[in-house]
mmCIF file of C-alpha atoms in Angstrom:
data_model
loop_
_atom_site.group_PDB
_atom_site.id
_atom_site.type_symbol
_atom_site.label_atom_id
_atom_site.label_comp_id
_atom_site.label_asym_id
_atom_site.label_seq_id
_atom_site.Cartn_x
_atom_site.Cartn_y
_atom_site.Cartn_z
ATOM 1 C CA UNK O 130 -113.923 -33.592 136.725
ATOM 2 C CA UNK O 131 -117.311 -32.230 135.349
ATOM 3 C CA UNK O 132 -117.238 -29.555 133.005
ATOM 4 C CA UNK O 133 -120.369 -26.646 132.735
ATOM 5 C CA UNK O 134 -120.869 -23.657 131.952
ATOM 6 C CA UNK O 135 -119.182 -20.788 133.580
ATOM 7 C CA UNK O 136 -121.763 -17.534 132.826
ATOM 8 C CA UNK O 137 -124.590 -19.072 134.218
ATOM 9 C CA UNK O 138 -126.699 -15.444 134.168
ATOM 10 C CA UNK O 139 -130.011 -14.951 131.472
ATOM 11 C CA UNK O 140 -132.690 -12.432 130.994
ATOM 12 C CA UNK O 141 -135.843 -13.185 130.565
ATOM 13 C CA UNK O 142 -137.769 -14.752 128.216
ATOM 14 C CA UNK O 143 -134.334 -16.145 127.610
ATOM 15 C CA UNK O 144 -134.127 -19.826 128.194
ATOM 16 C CA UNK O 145 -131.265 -21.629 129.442
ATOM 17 C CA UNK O 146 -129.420 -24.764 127.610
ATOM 18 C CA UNK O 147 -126.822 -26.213 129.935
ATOM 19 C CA UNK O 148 -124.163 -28.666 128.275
ATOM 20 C CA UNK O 149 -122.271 -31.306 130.658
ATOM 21 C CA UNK O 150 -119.335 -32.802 130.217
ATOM 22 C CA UNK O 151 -116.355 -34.841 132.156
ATOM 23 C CA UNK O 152 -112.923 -34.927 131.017
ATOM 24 C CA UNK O 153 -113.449 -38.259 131.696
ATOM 25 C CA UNK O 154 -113.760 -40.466 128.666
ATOM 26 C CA UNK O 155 -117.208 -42.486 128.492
ATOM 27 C CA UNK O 156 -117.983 -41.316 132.285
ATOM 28 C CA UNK O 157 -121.567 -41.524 132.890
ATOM 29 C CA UNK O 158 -122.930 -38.341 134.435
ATOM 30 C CA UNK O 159 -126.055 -37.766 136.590
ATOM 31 C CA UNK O 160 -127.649 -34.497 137.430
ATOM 32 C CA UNK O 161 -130.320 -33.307 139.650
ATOM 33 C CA UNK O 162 -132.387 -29.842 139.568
ATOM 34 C CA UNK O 163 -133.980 -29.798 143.036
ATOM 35 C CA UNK O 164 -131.192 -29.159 145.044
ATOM 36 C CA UNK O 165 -130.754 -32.757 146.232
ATOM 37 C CA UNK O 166 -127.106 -34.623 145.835
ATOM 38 C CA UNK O 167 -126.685 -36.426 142.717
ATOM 39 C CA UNK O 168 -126.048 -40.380 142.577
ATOM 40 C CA UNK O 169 -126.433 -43.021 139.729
ATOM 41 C CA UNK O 170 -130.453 -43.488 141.015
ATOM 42 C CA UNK O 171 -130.376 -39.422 139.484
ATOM 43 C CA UNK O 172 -131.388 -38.021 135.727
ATOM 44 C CA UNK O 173 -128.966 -39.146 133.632
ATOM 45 C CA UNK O 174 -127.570 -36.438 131.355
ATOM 46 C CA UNK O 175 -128.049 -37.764 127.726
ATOM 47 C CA UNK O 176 -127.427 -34.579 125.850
ATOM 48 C CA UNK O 177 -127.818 -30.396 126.814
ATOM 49 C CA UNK O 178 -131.277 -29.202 128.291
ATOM 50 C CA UNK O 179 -133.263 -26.305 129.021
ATOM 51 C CA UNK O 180 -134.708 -24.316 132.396
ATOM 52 C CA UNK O 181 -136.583 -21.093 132.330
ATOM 53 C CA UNK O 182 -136.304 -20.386 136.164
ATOM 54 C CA UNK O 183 -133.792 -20.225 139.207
ATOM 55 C CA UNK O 184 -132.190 -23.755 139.440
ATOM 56 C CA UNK O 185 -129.475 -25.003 141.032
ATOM 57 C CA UNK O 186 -128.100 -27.816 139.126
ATOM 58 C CA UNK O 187 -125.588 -30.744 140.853
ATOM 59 C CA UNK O 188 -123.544 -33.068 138.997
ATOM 60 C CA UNK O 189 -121.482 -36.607 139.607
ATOM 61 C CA UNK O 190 -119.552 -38.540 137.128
ATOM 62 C CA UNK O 191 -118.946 -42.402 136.999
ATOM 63 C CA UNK O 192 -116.962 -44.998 135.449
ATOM 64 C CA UNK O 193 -116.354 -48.495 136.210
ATOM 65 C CA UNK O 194 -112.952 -48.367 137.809
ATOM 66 C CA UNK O 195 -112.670 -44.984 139.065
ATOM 67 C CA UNK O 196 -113.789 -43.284 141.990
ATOM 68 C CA UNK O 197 -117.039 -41.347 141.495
ATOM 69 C CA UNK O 198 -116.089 -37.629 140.972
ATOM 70 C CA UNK O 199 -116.474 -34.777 143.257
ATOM 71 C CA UNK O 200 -120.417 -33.557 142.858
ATOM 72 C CA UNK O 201 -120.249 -30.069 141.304
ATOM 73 C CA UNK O 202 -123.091 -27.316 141.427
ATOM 74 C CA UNK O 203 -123.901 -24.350 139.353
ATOM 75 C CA UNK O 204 -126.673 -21.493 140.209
ATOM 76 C CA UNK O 205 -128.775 -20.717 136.907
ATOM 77 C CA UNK O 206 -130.248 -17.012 137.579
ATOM 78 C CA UNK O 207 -133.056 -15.031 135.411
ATOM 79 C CA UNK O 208 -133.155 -12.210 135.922
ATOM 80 C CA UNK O 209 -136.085 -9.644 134.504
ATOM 81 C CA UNK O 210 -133.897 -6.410 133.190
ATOM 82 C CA UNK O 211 -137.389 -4.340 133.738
ATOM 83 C CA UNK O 212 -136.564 -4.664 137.881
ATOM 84 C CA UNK O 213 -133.392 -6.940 138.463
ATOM 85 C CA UNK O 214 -130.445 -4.677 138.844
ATOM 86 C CA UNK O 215 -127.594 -2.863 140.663
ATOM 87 C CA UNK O 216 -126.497 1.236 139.774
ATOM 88 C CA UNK O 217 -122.957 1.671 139.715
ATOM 89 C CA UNK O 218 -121.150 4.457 139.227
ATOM 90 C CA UNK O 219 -116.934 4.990 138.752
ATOM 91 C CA UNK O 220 -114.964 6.738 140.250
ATOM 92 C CA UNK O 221 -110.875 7.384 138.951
ATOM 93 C CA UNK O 222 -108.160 8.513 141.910
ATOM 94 C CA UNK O 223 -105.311 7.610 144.336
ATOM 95 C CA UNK O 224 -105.724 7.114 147.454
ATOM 96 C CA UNK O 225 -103.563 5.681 150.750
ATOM 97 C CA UNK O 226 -106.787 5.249 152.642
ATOM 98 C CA UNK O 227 -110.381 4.183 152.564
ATOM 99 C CA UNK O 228 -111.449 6.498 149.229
ATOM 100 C CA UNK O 229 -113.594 9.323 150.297
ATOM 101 C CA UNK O 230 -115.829 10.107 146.410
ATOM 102 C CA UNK O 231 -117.993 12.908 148.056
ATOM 103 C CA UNK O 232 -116.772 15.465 146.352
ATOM 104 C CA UNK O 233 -115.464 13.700 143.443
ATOM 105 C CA UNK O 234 -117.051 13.723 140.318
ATOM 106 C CA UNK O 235 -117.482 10.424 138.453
ATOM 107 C CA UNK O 236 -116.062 9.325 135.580
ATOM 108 C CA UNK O 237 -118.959 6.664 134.528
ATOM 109 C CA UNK O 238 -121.905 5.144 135.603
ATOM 110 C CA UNK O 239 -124.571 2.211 134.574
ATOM 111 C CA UNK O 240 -126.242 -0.801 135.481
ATOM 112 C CA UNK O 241 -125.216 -4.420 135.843
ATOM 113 C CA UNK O 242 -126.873 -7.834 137.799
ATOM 114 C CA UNK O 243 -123.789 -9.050 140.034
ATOM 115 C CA UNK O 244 -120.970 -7.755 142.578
ATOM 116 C CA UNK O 245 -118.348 -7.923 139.438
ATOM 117 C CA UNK O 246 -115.278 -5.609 138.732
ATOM 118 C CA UNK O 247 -114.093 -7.089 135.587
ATOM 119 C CA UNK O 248 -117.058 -6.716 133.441
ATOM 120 C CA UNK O 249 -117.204 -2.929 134.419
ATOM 121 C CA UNK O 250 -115.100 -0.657 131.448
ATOM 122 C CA UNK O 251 -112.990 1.211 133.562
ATOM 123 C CA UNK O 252 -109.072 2.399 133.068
ATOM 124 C CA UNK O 253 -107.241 -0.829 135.152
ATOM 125 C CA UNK O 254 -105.894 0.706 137.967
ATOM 126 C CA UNK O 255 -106.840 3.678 140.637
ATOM 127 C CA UNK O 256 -110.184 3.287 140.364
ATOM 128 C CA UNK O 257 -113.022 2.934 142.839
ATOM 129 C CA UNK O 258 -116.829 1.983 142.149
ATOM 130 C CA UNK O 259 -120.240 2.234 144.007
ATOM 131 C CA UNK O 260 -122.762 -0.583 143.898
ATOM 132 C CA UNK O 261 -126.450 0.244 144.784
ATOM 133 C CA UNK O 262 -129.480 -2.112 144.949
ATOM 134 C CA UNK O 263 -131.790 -3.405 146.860
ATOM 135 C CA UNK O 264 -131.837 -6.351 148.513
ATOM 136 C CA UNK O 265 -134.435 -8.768 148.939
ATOM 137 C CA UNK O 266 -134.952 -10.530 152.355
ATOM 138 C CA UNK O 267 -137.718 -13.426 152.057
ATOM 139 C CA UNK O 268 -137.377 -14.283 155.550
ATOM 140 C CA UNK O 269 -136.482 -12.262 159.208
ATOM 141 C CA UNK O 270 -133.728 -13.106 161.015
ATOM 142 C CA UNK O 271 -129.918 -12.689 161.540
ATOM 143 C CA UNK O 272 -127.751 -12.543 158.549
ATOM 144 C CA UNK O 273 -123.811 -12.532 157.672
ATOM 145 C CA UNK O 274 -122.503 -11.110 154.768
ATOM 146 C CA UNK O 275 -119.058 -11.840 153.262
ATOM 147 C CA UNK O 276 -117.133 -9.356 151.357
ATOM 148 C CA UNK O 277 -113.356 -9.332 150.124
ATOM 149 C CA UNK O 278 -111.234 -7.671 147.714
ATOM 150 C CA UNK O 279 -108.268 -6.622 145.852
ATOM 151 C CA UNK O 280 -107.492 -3.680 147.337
ATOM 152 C CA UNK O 281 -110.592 -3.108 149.863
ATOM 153 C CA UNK O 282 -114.272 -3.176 150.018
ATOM 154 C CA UNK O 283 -116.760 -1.577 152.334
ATOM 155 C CA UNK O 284 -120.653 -2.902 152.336
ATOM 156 C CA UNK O 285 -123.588 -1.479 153.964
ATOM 157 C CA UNK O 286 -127.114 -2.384 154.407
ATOM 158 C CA UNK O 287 -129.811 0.043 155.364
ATOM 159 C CA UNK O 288 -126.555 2.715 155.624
ATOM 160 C CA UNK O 289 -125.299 0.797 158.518
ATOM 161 C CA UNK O 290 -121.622 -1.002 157.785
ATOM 162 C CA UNK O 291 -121.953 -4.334 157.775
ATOM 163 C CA UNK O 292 -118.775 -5.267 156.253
ATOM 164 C CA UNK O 293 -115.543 -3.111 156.686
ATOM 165 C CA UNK O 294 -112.719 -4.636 154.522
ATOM 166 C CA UNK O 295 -111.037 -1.504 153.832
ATOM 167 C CA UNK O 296 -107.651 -2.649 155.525
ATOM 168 C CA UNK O 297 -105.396 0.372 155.728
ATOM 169 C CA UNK O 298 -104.931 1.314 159.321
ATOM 170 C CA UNK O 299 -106.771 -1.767 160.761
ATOM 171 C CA UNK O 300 -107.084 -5.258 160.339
ATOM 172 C CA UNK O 301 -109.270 -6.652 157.187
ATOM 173 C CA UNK O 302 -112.812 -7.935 158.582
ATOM 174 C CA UNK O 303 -113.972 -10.084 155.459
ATOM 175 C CA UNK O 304 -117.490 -10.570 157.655
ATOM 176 C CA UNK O 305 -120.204 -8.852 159.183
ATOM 177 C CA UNK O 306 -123.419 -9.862 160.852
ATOM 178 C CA UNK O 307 -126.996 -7.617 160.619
ATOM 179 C CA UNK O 308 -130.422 -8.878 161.575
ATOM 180 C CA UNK O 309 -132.854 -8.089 158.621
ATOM 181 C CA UNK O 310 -136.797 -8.025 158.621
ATOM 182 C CA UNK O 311 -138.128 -9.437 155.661
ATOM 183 C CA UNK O 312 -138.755 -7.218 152.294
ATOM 184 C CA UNK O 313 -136.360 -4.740 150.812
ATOM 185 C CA UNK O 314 -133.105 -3.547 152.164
ATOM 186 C CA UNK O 315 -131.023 -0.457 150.418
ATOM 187 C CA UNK O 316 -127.584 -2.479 149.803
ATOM 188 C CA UNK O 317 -124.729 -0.118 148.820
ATOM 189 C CA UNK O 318 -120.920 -2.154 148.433
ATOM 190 C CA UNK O 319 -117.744 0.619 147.960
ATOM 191 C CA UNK O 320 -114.564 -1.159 145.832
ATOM 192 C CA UNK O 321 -111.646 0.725 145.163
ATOM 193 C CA UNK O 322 -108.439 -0.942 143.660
ATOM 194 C CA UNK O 323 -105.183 1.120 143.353
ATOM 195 C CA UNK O 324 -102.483 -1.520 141.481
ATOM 196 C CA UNK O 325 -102.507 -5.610 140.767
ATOM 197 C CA UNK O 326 -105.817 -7.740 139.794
ATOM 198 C CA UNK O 327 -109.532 -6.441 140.299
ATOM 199 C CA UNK O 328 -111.716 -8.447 142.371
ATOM 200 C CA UNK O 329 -114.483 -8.646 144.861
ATOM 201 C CA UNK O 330 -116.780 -11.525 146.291
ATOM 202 C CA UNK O 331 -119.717 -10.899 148.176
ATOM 203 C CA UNK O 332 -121.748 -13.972 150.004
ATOM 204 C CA UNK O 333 -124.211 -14.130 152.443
ATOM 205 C CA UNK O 334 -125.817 -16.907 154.240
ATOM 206 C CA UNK O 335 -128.748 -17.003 156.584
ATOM 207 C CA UNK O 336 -132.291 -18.642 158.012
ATOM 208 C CA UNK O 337 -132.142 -21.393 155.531
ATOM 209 C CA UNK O 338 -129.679 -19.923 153.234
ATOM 210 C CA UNK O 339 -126.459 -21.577 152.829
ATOM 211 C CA UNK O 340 -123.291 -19.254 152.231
ATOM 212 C CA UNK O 341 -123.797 -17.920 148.454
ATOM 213 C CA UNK O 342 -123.315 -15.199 146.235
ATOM 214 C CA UNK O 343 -126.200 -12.923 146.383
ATOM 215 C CA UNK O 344 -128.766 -14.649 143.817
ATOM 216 C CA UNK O 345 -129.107 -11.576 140.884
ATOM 217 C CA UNK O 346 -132.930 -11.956 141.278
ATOM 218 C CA UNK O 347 -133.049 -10.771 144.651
ATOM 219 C CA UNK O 348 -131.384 -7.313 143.642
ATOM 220 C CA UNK O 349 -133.814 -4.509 142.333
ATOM 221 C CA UNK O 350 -132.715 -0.939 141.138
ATOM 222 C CA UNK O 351 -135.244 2.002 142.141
ATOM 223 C CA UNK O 352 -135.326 4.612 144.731
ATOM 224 C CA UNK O 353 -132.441 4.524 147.279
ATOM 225 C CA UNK O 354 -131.966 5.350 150.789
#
């Protein structure tokens, strides 16, 4: 297997090194930057190298008698912490039912790049949060948008639910599907988690967009519908 780095995220100026590796022994590894399938005709990686903008770099290993490996990709965001961002704001309760914070006062708030739970400081269970950004849209058309969780998730765009993954007195949907004009869209995601792990993944995929976590850069804080 091929081996990179995990926290793949970098403000700017900042400039990215990215190390490979293969638990293979003496494998030979190739790598490409321009989102094109890596094969032994590809850079070969001779030691860690830099990027200063949005790359998605793909990976293969090889060694004479073995199978190639499996080709593995990482996303390499910058984001600029002037603009790039998404407002969240806790929320601390117990609830049998889709949490309703109206009226509840919260408990924290603050600013982050991605859809993540963990990195939030928050007490570890009965706890909901709001995510607000905006979401960039380079190109009209119909999009889907993926979200799951541990306990629920809702996620609207332009106020309108997209995604309801609540999943008390209904089924879980973990997908939704919106058509979008391009520019900016208010995105706002609800998580709550009562007991057990914290987690939520949000994707989307659309006109020329394979299925992906929402690219950090394509998020900006400001005013909010």
């Amino acid at each position: 297997p091929i081996i990179m780095p995990y926290d793949t995220l970098f403000l700017k100026p900042q400039k990215a090194k990215i190390f490979i590796n293969s638990a293979t022994l003496d494998a030979d590894i190739y790598y490409t930057i321009d989102g094109s399938i890596p094969d032994q005709q590809s850079i070969k990686y001779k030691g860690p190298f830099e990027l200063n903008k949005n790359t998605i770099v793909k990976t293969i290993g090889y060694k004479d008698g073995f199978l190639p490996s499996f080709v593995k990709s990482i996303s390499v965001n910058f984001v600029d912490p002037l603009i790039n961002g998404i407002d969240y704001t806790v929320y601390e309760g117990m609830w049998d039912k889709k949490p309703d914070l109206n009226n509840l006062k919260p408990v924290s708030s603050g600013r982050t790049y991605q859809f993540h739970v963990k990195k939030i400081e928050k007490r570890e269970d009965h706890i909901a949060i709001i995510f607000k950004s905006n979401l960039e849209i380079d190109q009209a058309g119909e999009y889907i948008f993926y979200s799951s969780a541990n306990d629920g998730s809702v996620l609207y765009l332009d106020t309108r639910v997209v995604v309801d993954n609540a999943g008390y007195s209904v089924k879980k949907v973990d997908k939704g599907k919106i058509y979008l004009k391009k520019g900016r869209h208010f995105i706002k995601v609800l998580y709550y988690e009562n007991t057990g792990s914290e987690s939520i993944n949000i994707y989307i995929e659309g006109p020329n967009l394979a299925k992906q976590s929402i690219p950090p850069y394509k998020l900006f804080f400001g005013k909010y519908n």
